XYZ file of C-alpha atoms in Angstrom:
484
model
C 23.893 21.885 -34.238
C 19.910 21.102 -35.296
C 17.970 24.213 -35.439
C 14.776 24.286 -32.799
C 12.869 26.229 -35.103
C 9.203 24.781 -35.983
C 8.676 26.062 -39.703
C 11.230 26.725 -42.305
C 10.970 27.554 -46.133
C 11.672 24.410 -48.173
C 14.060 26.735 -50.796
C 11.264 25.844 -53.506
C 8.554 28.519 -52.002
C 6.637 26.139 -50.083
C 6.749 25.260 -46.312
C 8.020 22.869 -44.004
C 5.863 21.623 -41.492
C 7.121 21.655 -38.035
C 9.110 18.593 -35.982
C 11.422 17.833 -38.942
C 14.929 16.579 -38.912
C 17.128 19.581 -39.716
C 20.113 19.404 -42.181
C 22.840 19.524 -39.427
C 21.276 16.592 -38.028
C 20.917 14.248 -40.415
C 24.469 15.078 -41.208
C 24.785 14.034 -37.757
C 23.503 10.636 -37.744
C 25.138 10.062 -41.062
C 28.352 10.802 -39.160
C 27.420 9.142 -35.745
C 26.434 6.085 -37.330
C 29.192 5.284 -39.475
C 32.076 6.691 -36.282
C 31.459 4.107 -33.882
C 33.726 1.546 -32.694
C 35.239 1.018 -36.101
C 38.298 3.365 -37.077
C 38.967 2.836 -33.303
C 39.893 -0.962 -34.268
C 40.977 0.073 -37.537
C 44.473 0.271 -37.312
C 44.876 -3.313 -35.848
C 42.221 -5.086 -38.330
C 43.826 -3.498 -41.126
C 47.446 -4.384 -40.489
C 46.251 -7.640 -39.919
C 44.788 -7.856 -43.812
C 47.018 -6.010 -45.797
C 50.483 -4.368 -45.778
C 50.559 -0.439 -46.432
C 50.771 -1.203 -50.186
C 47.665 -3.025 -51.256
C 46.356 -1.232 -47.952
C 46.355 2.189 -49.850
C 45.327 0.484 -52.792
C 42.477 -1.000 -50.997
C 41.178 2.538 -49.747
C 41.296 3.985 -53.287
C 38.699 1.170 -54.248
C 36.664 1.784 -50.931
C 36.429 5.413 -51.371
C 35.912 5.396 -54.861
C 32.726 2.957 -54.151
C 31.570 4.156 -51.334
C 31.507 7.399 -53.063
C 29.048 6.086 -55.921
C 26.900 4.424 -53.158
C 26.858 7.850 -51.707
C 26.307 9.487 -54.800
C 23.300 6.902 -55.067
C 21.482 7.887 -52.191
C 21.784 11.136 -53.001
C 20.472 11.210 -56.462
C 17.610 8.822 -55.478
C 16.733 10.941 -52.766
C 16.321 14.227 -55.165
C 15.124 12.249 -58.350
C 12.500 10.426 -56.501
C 11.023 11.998 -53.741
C 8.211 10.101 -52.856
C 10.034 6.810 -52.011
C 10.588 6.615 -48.661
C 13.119 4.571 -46.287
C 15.994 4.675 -48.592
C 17.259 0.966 -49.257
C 13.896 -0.645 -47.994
C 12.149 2.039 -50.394
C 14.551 1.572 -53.357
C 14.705 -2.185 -53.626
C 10.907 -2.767 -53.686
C 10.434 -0.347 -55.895
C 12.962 -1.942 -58.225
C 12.802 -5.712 -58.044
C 8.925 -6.011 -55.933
C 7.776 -6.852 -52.490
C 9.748 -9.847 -51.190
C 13.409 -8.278 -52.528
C 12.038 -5.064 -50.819
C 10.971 -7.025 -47.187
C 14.699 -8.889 -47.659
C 16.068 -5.767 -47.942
C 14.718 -3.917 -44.752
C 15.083 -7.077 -42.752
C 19.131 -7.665 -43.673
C 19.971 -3.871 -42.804
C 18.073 -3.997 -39.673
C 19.462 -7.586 -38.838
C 22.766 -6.102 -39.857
C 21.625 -3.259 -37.692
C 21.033 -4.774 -34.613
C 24.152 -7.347 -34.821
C 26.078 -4.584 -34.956
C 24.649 -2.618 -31.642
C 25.364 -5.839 -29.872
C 28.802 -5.098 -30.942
C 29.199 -1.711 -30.058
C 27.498 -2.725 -26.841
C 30.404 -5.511 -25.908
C 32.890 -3.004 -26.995
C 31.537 0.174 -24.924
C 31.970 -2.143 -21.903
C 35.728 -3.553 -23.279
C 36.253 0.476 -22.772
C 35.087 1.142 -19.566
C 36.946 -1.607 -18.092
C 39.977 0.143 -18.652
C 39.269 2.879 -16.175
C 36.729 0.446 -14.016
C 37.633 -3.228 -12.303
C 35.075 -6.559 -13.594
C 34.701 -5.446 -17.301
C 36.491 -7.831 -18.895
C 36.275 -7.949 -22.767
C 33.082 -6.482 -22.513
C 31.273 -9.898 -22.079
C 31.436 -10.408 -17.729
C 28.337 -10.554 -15.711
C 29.005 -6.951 -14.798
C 29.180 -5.334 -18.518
C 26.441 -7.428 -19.363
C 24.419 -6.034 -16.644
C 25.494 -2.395 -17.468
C 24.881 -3.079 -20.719
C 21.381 -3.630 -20.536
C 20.785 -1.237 -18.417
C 22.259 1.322 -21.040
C 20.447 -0.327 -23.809
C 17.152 0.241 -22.026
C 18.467 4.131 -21.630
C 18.317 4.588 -24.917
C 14.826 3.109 -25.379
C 13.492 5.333 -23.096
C 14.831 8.219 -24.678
C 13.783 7.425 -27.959
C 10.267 6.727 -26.861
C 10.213 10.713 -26.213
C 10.525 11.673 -30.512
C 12.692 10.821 -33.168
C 13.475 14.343 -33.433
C 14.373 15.336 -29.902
C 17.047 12.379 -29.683
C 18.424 13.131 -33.123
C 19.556 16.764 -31.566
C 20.707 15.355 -28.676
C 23.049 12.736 -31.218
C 24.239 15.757 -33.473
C 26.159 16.985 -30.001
C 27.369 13.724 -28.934
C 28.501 13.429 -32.427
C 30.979 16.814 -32.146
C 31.997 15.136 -28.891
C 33.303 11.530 -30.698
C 34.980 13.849 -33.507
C 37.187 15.932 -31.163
C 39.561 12.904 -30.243
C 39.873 11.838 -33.563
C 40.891 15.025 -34.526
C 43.522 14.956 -31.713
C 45.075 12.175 -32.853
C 45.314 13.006 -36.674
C 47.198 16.274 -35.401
C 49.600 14.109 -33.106
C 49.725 11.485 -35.871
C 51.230 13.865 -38.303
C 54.223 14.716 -35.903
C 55.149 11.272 -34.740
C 54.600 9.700 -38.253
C 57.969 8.301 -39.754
C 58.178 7.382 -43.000
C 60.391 4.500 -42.793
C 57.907 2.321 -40.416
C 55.179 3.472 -43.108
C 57.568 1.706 -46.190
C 58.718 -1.090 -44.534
C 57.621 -4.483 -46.112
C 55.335 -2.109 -48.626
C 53.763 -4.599 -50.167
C 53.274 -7.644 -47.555
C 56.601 -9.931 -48.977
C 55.617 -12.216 -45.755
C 52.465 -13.470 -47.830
C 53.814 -13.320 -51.493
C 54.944 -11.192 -53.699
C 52.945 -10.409 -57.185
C 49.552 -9.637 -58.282
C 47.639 -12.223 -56.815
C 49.021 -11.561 -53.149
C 48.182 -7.980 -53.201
C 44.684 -8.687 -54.189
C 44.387 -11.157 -52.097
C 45.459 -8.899 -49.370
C 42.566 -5.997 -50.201
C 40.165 -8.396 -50.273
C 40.841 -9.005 -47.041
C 40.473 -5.886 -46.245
C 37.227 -5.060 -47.368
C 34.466 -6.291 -45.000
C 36.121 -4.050 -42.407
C 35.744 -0.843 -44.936
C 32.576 -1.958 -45.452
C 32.026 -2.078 -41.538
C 33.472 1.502 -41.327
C 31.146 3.041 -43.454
C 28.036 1.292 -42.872
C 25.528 4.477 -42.122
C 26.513 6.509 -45.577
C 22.974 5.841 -46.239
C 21.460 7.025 -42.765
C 20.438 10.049 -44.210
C 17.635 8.361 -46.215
C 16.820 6.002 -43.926
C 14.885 9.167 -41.851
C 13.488 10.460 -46.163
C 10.080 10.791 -44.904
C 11.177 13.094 -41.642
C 13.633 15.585 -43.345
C 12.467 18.733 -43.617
C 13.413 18.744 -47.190
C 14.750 15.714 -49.742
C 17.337 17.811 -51.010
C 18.789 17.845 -47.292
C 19.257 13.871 -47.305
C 21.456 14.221 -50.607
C 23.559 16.852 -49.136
C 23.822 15.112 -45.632
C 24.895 12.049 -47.206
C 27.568 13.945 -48.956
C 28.683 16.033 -46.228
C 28.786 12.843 -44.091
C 30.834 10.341 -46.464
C 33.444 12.997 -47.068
C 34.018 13.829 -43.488
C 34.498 10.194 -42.162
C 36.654 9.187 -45.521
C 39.044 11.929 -44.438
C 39.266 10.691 -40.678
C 39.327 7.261 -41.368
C 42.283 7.756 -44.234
C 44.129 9.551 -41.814
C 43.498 7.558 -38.495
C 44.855 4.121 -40.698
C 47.651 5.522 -42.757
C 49.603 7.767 -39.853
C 49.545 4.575 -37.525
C 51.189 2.693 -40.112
C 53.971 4.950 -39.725
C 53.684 5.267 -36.198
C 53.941 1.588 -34.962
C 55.210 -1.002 -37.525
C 52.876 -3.199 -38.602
C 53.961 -6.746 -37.298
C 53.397 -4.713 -34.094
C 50.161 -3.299 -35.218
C 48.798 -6.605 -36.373
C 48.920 -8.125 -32.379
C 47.196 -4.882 -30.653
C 44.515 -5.438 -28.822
C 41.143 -3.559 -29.033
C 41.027 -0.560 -28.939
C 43.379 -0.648 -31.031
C 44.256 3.035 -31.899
C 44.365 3.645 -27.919
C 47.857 1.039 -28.343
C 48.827 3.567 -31.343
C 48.873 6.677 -29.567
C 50.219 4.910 -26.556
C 53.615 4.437 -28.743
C 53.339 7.798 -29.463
C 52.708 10.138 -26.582
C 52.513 7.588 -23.898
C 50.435 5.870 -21.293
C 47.814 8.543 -21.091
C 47.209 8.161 -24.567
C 45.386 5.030 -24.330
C 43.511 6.326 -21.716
C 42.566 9.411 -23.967
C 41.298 6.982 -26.901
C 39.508 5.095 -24.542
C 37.462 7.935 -23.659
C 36.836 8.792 -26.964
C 35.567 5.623 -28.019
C 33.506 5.679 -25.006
C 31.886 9.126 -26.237
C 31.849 7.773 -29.889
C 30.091 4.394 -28.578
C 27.497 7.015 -26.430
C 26.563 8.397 -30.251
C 26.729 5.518 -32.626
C 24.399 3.525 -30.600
C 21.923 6.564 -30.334
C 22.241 6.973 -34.071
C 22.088 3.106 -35.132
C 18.800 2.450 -32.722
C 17.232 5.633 -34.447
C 17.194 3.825 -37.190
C 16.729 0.446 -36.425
C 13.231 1.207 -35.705
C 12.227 3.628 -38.541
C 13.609 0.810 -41.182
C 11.080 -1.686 -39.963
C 8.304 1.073 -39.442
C 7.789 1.748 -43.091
C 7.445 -1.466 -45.043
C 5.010 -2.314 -41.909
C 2.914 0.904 -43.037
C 2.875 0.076 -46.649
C 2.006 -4.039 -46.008
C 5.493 -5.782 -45.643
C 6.281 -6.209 -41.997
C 3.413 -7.376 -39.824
C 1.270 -4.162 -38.836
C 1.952 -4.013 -35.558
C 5.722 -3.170 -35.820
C 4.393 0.182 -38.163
C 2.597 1.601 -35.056
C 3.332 4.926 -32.920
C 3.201 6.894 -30.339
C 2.601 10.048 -29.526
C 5.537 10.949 -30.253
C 5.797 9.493 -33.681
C 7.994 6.904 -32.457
C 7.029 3.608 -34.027
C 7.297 1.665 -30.338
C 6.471 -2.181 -30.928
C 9.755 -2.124 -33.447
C 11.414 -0.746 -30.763
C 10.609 -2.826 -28.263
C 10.801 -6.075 -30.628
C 14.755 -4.330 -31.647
C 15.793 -4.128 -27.682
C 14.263 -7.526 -27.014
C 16.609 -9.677 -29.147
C 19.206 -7.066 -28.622
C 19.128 -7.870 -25.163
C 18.945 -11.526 -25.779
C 22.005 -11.306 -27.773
C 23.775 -9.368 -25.326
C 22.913 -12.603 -22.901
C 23.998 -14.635 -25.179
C 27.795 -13.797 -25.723
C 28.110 -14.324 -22.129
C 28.033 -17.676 -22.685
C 29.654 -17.422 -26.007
C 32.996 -16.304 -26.701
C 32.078 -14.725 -30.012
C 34.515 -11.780 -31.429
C 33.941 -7.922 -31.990
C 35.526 -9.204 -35.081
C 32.825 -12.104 -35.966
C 30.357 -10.189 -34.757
C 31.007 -6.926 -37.148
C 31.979 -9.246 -40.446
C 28.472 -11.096 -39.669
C 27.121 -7.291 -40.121
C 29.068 -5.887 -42.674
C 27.650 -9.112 -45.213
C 23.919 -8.937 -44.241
C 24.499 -5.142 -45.301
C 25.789 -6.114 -48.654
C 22.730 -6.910 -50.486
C 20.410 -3.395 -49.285
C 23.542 -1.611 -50.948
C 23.983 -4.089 -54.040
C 20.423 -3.406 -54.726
C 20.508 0.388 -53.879
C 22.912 0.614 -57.055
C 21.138 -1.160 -59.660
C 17.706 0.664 -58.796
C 19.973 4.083 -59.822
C 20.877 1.793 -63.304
C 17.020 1.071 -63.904
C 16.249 4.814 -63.020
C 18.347 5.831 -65.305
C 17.423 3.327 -67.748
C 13.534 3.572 -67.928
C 13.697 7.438 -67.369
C 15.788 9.450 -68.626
C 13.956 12.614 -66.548
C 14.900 11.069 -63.887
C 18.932 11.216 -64.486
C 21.069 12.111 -66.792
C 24.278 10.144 -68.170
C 26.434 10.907 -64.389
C 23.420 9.434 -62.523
C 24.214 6.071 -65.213
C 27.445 6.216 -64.250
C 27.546 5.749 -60.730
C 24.521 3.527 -60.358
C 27.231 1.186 -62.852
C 30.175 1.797 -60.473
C 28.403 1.438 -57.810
C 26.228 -1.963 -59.089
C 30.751 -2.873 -60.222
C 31.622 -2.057 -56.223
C 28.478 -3.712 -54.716
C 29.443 -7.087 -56.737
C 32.825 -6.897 -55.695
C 32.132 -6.792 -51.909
C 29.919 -9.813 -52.419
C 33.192 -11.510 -53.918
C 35.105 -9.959 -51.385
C 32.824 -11.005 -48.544
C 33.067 -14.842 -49.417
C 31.223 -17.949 -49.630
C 31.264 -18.818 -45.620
C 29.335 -15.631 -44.782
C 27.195 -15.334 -47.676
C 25.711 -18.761 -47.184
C 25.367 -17.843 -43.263
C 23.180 -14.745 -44.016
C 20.864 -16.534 -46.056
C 19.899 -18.335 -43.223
C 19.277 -14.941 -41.723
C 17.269 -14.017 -44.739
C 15.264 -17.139 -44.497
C 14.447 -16.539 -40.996
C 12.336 -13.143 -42.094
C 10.075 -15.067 -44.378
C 7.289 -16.024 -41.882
C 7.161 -11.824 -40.675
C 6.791 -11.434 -44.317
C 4.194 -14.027 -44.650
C 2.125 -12.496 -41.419
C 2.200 -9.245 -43.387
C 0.976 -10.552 -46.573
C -1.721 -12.414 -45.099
C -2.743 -9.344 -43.008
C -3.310 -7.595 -45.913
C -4.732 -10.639 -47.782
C -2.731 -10.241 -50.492
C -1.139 -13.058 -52.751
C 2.704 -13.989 -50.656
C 4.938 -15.019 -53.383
C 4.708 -14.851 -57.198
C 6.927 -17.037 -59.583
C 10.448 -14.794 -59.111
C 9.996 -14.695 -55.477
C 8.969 -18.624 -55.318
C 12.701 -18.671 -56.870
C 14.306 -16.494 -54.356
C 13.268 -18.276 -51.341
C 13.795 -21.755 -52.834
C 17.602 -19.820 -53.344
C 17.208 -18.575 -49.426
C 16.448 -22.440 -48.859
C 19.091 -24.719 -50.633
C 21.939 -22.120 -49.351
C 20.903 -21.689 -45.469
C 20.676 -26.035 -45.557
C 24.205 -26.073 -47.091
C 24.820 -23.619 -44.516
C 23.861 -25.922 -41.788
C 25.260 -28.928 -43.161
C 28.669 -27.496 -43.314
C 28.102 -25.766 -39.349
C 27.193 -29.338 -38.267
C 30.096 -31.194 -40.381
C 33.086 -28.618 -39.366
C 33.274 -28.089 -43.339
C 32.195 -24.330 -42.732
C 32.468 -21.945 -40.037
C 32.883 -18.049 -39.606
């Protein structure tokens, strides 16, 4: 649990100056953020992309990535100290203003998206104990919704700090059930289920039907583990940078463990072709088949808890990834300023606003959890593709700034970032350009607030780029040629 205590040695014989964000908490939020509603859909999502073959197969090159992304964040944060607000912080520094603005503005687009998610879902949940919640979308779960959304804003208007202690308990609280079921898992797995149909013969057999089958499989992963870099999102407020490597770390390795064994043991628990037509939550239907009707009751209260957290740690940090690049010239000053409390409140209040819009909106809209979480999971892509190759150019230009392992992963990971941009495919990569587009005149306030040239030559080329794909985009919404 975070330590109270106001001033701490730094372990390099300086000091720490007091209302910093202690180790065990940004563990926490590195842990809260990426447990949320995901590995509670998991086991459904997944069996509906890939059979237990290509599904393990598909993990190994998840973990394995994720890892190096992980590994990223952590060498950045130790080899260069003074860059703050992790993939904001890394990507201008690498590739200049405008790539460092797009990156800030896709993670906290991705950010937000995904709240609205967790939002529809946390209502899905209660309505299995409560009448008139629907799928998460009725008049009522709207209305509770909001009025939990608005919770949260008032407790985060009271310090960064006091509501990151207050996530590093809920977060113990969303573990427990998961924990639960693992131990159940492992007594009512049987490994015949698990075998059956190994490698997906219902969609092909060979090489090109397993891949095709992981990359299916891999904007959910990449939904699942979104938050490995929350950690270094909150640089500038951890009591020391050595803390946000090891909380990455700590975090990535805990949730790959949970999330490995939450999706393998229900493959052996409820055969897939069953698996692949559960309804959400979709673990809650697992345990059911294993224990019985309380045990979708029991998941549902988990996910309830683990909603509680996730949101708490996600709208942390949507507002301390737009309050940097608005302190340092790239988001329109306003959104950069605080309270007493050091909360930066206008990109809080600006967050909540379209948050609560959206939530509006998919009561008239019958858009998925699913839709909703792959739309996240590719604005995401590019902050982490760009994460990577900074380590390569670290590396590169200085070699006191890494040595020959700090090359390596910023290659693997540059290798895994590529392939989830393959993996992600054409439809949604042309849709979040139009999302990227969209942030241009927030950058263009910004620049002219600081009167400062807006765009050199590169960046002329990247938002012509932003431009031709967001109108093909369009084209193909209006013409029924594309859609999500």
């Amino acid at each position: 649990m975070a330590e109270l205590d106001t001033d701490v040695a730094d372990g390099e014989g300086g000091r720490v100056a007091s209302g910093k964000v202690s180790l065990a908490a940004l563990t926490a939020l590195g842990i809260g953020s990426m447990i949320g509603g995901g590995i509670f859909g998991l086991p459904q999502q997944m069996a509906d992309a890939a059979a237990p073959g290509p599904l393990i197969i598909g993990w190994l090159i998840t973990g394995a990535g994720m890892l190096m992304l992980a590994f990223v964040y952590q060498r950045l944060a130790i080899n260069l100290p003074e860059i703050n607000a992790g993939v904001y912080g890394y990507a201008r520094a690498g590739f200049g203003n405008l790539v460092g603005f797009s990156s800030a503005w896709g993670y906290w687009l991705s950010a937000w998206i995904g709240n609205v998610g967790y939002l529809v879902l946390l209502m899905a949940s209660l309505g299995v104990f409560l009448p008139g919640f629907g799928n998460g979308n009725t008049a009522l779960a709207i209305g509770i919704a909001s009025v939990v959304m608005w919770m949260y804003h008032a407790l985060i208007l009271r310090g960064i700090r006091e509501a990151a202690i207050i996530n590093a308990i809920v977060t113990v609280g969303k573990v427990l059930p998961l924990i639960v079921f693992v131990l159940i898992g492992l007594f009512a797995f049987k490994l015949d289920i698990f075998t059956h149909d190994f490698w997906g013969a219902g969609v092909g057999t060979g090489f090109g039907a397993v891949v095709a089958q992981v990359k299916n499989m891999m904007l959910v992963t990449v939904w699942v583990f979104i938050g490995v870099e929350g950690a270094s999102v909150f640089s500038e407020r951890a009591r020391t940078r050595a803390d946000i490597g090891r909380a990455t770390i700590l975090g990535f390795l805990s949730v790959l463990a949970l999330l490995l064994a939450v999706n393998i043991l229900s493959y052996g628990i409820v055969p897939r072709s069953e698996l692949a037509k559960l309804g959400d939550p979709s673990l809650a239907g697992v345990l059911e088949a294993a224990v019985g009707p309380w045990g979708a009751k029991f998941i549902a209260l988990g996910l309830i808890v683990s909603l509680v957290g996730a949101l708490l740690s996600w709208f942390l940090m949507l507002a301390e990834i737009m309050r940097v690049p608005a302190q340092e010239g790239l988001m329109p000053s306003f959104l950069g300023r605080e309270n007493a409390k050091a909360v930066p409140v206008n990109a809080l209040w600006l967050t909540m606003g379209l948050v609560q819009l959206f939530l509006i909106w998919t009561y008239f809209n019958a858009s998925t959890y699913t839709r909703l979480i792959h739309l996240a999971s590719a604005l995401i892509l590019l902050p982490y593709l760009l994460s990577a190759l900074f380590q390569v150019l670290v590396t590169i230009r200085d070699r006191s700034r890494g040595g020959y392992f700090d090359l390596v992963i910023g290659v693997l990971g540059s290798v895994y970032g590529l392939w989830l941009l393959y993996a992600a495919g054409l439809v949604y990569l042309l849709y979040t350009a139009i999302f990227y587009l969209l942030g241009l005149p927030f950058y263009i306030w910004a620049r002219r607030e600081q009167e400062a040239k807006v765009f050199n030559t590169a960046e002329w080329g990247l938002v012509v780029l932003f431009a031709v794909m967001s109108v093909y985009a369009v084209y193909g919404l209006a013409t029924g040629a594309l859609s999500l």
